Tab-separated table of C-alpha atoms in Angstrom:
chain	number	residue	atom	x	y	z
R	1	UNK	CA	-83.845	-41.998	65.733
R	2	UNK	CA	-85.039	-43.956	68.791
R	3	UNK	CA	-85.248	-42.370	72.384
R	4	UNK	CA	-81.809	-41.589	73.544
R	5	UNK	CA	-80.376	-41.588	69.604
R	6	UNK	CA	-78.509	-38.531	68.538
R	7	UNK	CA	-77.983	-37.797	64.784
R	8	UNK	CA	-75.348	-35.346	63.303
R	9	UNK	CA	-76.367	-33.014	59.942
R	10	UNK	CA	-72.833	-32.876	58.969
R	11	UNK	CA	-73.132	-29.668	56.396
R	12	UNK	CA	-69.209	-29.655	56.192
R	13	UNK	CA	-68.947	-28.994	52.264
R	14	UNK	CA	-72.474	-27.840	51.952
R	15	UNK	CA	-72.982	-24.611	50.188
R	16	UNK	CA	-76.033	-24.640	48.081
R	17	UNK	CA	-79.726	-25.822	48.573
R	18	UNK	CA	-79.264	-29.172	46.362
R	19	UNK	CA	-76.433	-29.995	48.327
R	20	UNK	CA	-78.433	-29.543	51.545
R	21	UNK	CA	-81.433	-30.957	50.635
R	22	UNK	CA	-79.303	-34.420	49.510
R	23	UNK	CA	-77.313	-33.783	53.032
R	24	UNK	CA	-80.691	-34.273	54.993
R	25	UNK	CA	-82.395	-37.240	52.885
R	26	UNK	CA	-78.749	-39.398	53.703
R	27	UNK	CA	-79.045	-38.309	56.865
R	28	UNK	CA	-82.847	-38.481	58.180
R	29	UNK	CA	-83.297	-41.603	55.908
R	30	UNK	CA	-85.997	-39.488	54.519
R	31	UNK	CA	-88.609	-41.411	52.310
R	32	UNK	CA	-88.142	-42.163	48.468
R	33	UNK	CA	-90.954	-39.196	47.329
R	34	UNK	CA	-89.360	-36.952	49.588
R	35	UNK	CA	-89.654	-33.462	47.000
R	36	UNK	CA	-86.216	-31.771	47.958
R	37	UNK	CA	-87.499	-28.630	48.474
R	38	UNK	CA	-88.371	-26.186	51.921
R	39	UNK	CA	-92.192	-27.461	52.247
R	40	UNK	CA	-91.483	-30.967	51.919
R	41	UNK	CA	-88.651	-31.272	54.187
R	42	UNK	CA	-90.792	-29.405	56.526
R	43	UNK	CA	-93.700	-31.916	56.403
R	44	UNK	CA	-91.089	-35.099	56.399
R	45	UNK	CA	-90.062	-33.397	59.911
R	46	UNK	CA	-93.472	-32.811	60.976
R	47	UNK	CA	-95.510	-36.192	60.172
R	48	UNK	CA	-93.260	-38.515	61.168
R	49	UNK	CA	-95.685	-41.143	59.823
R	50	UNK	CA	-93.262	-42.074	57.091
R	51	UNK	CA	-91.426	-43.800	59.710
R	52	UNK	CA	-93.109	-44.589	62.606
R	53	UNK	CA	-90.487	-46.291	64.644
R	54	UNK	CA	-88.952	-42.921	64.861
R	55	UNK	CA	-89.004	-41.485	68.120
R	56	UNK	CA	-87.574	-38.413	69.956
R	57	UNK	CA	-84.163	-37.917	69.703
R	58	UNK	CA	-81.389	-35.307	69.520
R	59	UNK	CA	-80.224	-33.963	65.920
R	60	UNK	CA	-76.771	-31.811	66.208
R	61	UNK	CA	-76.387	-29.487	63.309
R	62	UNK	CA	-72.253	-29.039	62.609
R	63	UNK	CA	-70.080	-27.578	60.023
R	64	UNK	CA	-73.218	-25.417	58.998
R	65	UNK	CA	-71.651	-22.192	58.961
R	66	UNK	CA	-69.671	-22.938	55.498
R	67	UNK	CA	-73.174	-22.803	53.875
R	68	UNK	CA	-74.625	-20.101	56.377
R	69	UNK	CA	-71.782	-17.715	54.732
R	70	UNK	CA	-71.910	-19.120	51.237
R	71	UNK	CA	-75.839	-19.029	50.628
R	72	UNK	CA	-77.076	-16.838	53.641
R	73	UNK	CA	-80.828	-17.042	52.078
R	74	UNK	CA	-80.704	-20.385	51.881
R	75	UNK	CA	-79.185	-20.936	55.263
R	76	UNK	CA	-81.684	-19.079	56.811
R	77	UNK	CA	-84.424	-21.481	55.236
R	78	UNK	CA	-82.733	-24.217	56.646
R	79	UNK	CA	-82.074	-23.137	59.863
R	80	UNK	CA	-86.081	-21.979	60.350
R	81	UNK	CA	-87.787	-25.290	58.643
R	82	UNK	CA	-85.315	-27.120	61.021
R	83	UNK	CA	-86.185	-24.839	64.400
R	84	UNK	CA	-89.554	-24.851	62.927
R	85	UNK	CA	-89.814	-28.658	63.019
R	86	UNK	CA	-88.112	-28.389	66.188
R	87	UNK	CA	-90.303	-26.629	68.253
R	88	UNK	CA	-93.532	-28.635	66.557
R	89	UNK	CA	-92.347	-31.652	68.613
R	90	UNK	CA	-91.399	-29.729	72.011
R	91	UNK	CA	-93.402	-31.225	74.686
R	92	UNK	CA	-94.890	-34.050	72.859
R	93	UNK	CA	-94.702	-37.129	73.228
R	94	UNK	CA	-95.194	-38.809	69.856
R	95	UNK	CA	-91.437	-38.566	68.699
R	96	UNK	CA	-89.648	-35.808	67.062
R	97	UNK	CA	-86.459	-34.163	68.170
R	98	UNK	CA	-84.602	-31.834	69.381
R	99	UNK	CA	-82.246	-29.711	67.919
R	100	UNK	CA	-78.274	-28.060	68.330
R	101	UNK	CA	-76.338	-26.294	66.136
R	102	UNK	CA	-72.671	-26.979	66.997
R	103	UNK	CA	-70.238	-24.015	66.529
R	104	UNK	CA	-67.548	-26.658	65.933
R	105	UNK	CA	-64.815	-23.558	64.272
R	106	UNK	CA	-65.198	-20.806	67.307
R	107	UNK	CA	-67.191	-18.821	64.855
R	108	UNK	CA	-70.382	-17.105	65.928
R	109	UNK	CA	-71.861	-16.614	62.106
Protein backbone atom coordinates (compact mmCIF):
# COMPACT_ATOMS: atom_id res chain seq x y z
CA UNK A 1 0.00 0.00 0.00
CA UNK A 2 1.29 3.47 -0.94
CA UNK A 3 -0.59 6.78 0.05
CA UNK A 4 -3.83 6.90 -1.77
CA UNK A 5 -3.75 2.75 -2.36
CA UNK A 6 -6.79 0.88 -1.23
CA UNK A 7 -6.62 -2.94 -0.69
CA UNK A 8 -9.67 -5.34 -0.48
CA UNK A 9 -9.58 -8.56 2.23
CA UNK A 10 -11.88 -10.44 0.08
CA UNK A 11 -13.09 -13.20 2.89
CA UNK A 12 -15.78 -14.43 0.31
CA UNK A 13 -15.33 -18.34 0.99
CA UNK A 14 -13.54 -17.85 4.22
CA UNK A 15 -14.84 -19.78 7.11
CA UNK A 16 -12.11 -20.99 9.31
CA UNK A 17 -8.88 -19.41 10.84
CA UNK A 18 -6.38 -21.26 8.25
CA UNK A 19 -8.36 -20.02 5.58
CA UNK A 20 -8.14 -16.47 6.95
CA UNK A 21 -4.85 -16.39 7.98
CA UNK A 22 -3.75 -17.62 4.10
CA UNK A 23 -6.53 -14.84 2.92
CA UNK A 24 -4.37 -12.02 4.62
CA UNK A 25 -0.65 -13.24 3.75
CA UNK A 26 -2.00 -13.17 -0.35
CA UNK A 27 -3.37 -10.19 0.36
CA UNK A 28 -0.96 -7.91 2.64
CA UNK A 29 2.04 -9.60 0.83
CA UNK A 30 2.91 -10.47 4.32
CA UNK A 31 6.61 -11.67 4.83
CA UNK A 32 7.83 -15.38 4.32
CA UNK A 33 8.15 -16.08 8.49
CA UNK A 34 4.94 -14.60 8.89
CA UNK A 35 3.55 -17.41 11.91
CA UNK A 36 -0.24 -17.60 10.79
CA UNK A 37 -1.56 -17.13 13.93
CA UNK A 38 -3.50 -13.89 16.01
CA UNK A 39 -0.07 -12.42 17.57
CA UNK A 40 1.84 -12.51 14.53
CA UNK A 41 -0.56 -11.05 12.21
CA UNK A 42 -0.94 -8.46 14.80
CA UNK A 43 2.79 -7.52 14.88
CA UNK A 44 3.06 -7.84 10.79
CA UNK A 45 0.26 -4.95 11.04
CA UNK A 46 1.97 -3.10 13.65
CA UNK A 47 5.85 -2.93 12.57
CA UNK A 48 5.54 -2.30 9.26
CA UNK A 49 9.34 -2.64 9.04
CA UNK A 50 9.00 -5.79 6.99
CA UNK A 51 8.14 -3.56 4.25
CA UNK A 52 9.05 -0.25 4.52
CA UNK A 53 7.78 1.21 1.33
CA UNK A 54 4.42 0.62 2.79
CA UNK A 55 2.62 3.58 3.59
CA UNK A 56 -0.91 4.61 4.75
CA UNK A 57 -3.55 3.41 2.87
CA UNK A 58 -7.17 2.20 2.99
CA UNK A 59 -7.89 -1.71 3.54
CA UNK A 60 -11.80 -2.60 2.82
CA UNK A 61 -12.82 -5.75 4.55
CA UNK A 62 -15.81 -7.56 2.20
CA UNK A 63 -17.59 -10.78 2.08
CA UNK A 64 -16.54 -11.19 5.86
CA UNK A 65 -19.76 -12.01 7.22
CA UNK A 66 -19.71 -15.76 5.67
CA UNK A 67 -16.90 -16.41 8.24
CA UNK A 68 -18.35 -13.95 10.98
CA UNK A 69 -21.47 -16.55 11.02
CA UNK A 70 -19.50 -19.70 10.38
CA UNK A 71 -16.64 -19.26 13.11
CA UNK A 72 -18.04 -16.31 15.28
CA UNK A 73 -14.86 -16.79 17.77
CA UNK A 74 -12.68 -16.62 15.22
CA UNK A 75 -14.31 -13.72 13.49
CA UNK A 76 -14.21 -11.80 16.39
CA UNK A 77 -10.27 -12.30 16.57
CA UNK A 78 -10.03 -11.08 13.29
CA UNK A 79 -12.09 -8.30 13.36
CA UNK A 80 -10.18 -6.91 16.83
CA UNK A 81 -6.33 -7.71 15.67
CA UNK A 82 -7.51 -5.87 12.45
CA UNK A 83 -9.33 -2.67 14.41
CA UNK A 84 -6.56 -3.19 16.77
CA UNK A 85 -3.89 -2.59 14.11
CA UNK A 86 -6.12 -0.03 12.89
CA UNK A 87 -6.31 2.31 15.46
CA UNK A 88 -2.27 1.77 16.27
CA UNK A 89 -1.67 3.79 13.06
CA UNK A 90 -4.53 6.56 13.54
CA UNK A 91 -2.87 9.83 13.52
CA UNK A 92 0.54 8.80 12.58
CA UNK A 93 2.34 9.46 10.13
CA UNK A 94 4.71 6.56 9.52
CA UNK A 95 2.24 4.44 7.32
CA UNK A 96 -0.39 2.08 8.32
CA UNK A 97 -4.01 2.10 7.33
CA UNK A 98 -7.18 2.50 7.71
CA UNK A 99 -9.83 0.23 7.85
CA UNK A 100 -13.81 -0.61 6.40
CA UNK A 101 -15.73 -3.43 6.63
CA UNK A 102 -18.08 -3.49 3.61
CA UNK A 103 -21.61 -4.92 4.23
CA UNK A 104 -21.59 -5.89 0.54
CA UNK A 105 -25.09 -8.57 1.18
CA UNK A 106 -27.47 -5.88 3.20
CA UNK A 107 -26.71 -7.94 6.22
CA UNK A 108 -25.91 -6.27 9.51
CA UNK A 109 -24.15 -9.60 11.21
Amino acid sequence: MTGDDAVVLSLAGVRDKAAFMERCARTFRLPGWFGRNWDALADCLTDLSWAPDIRAGLVVVSGWQEYARAAPGEWEAARQVLSDAAAHWRGTADGGFRLVFADTTGDDT
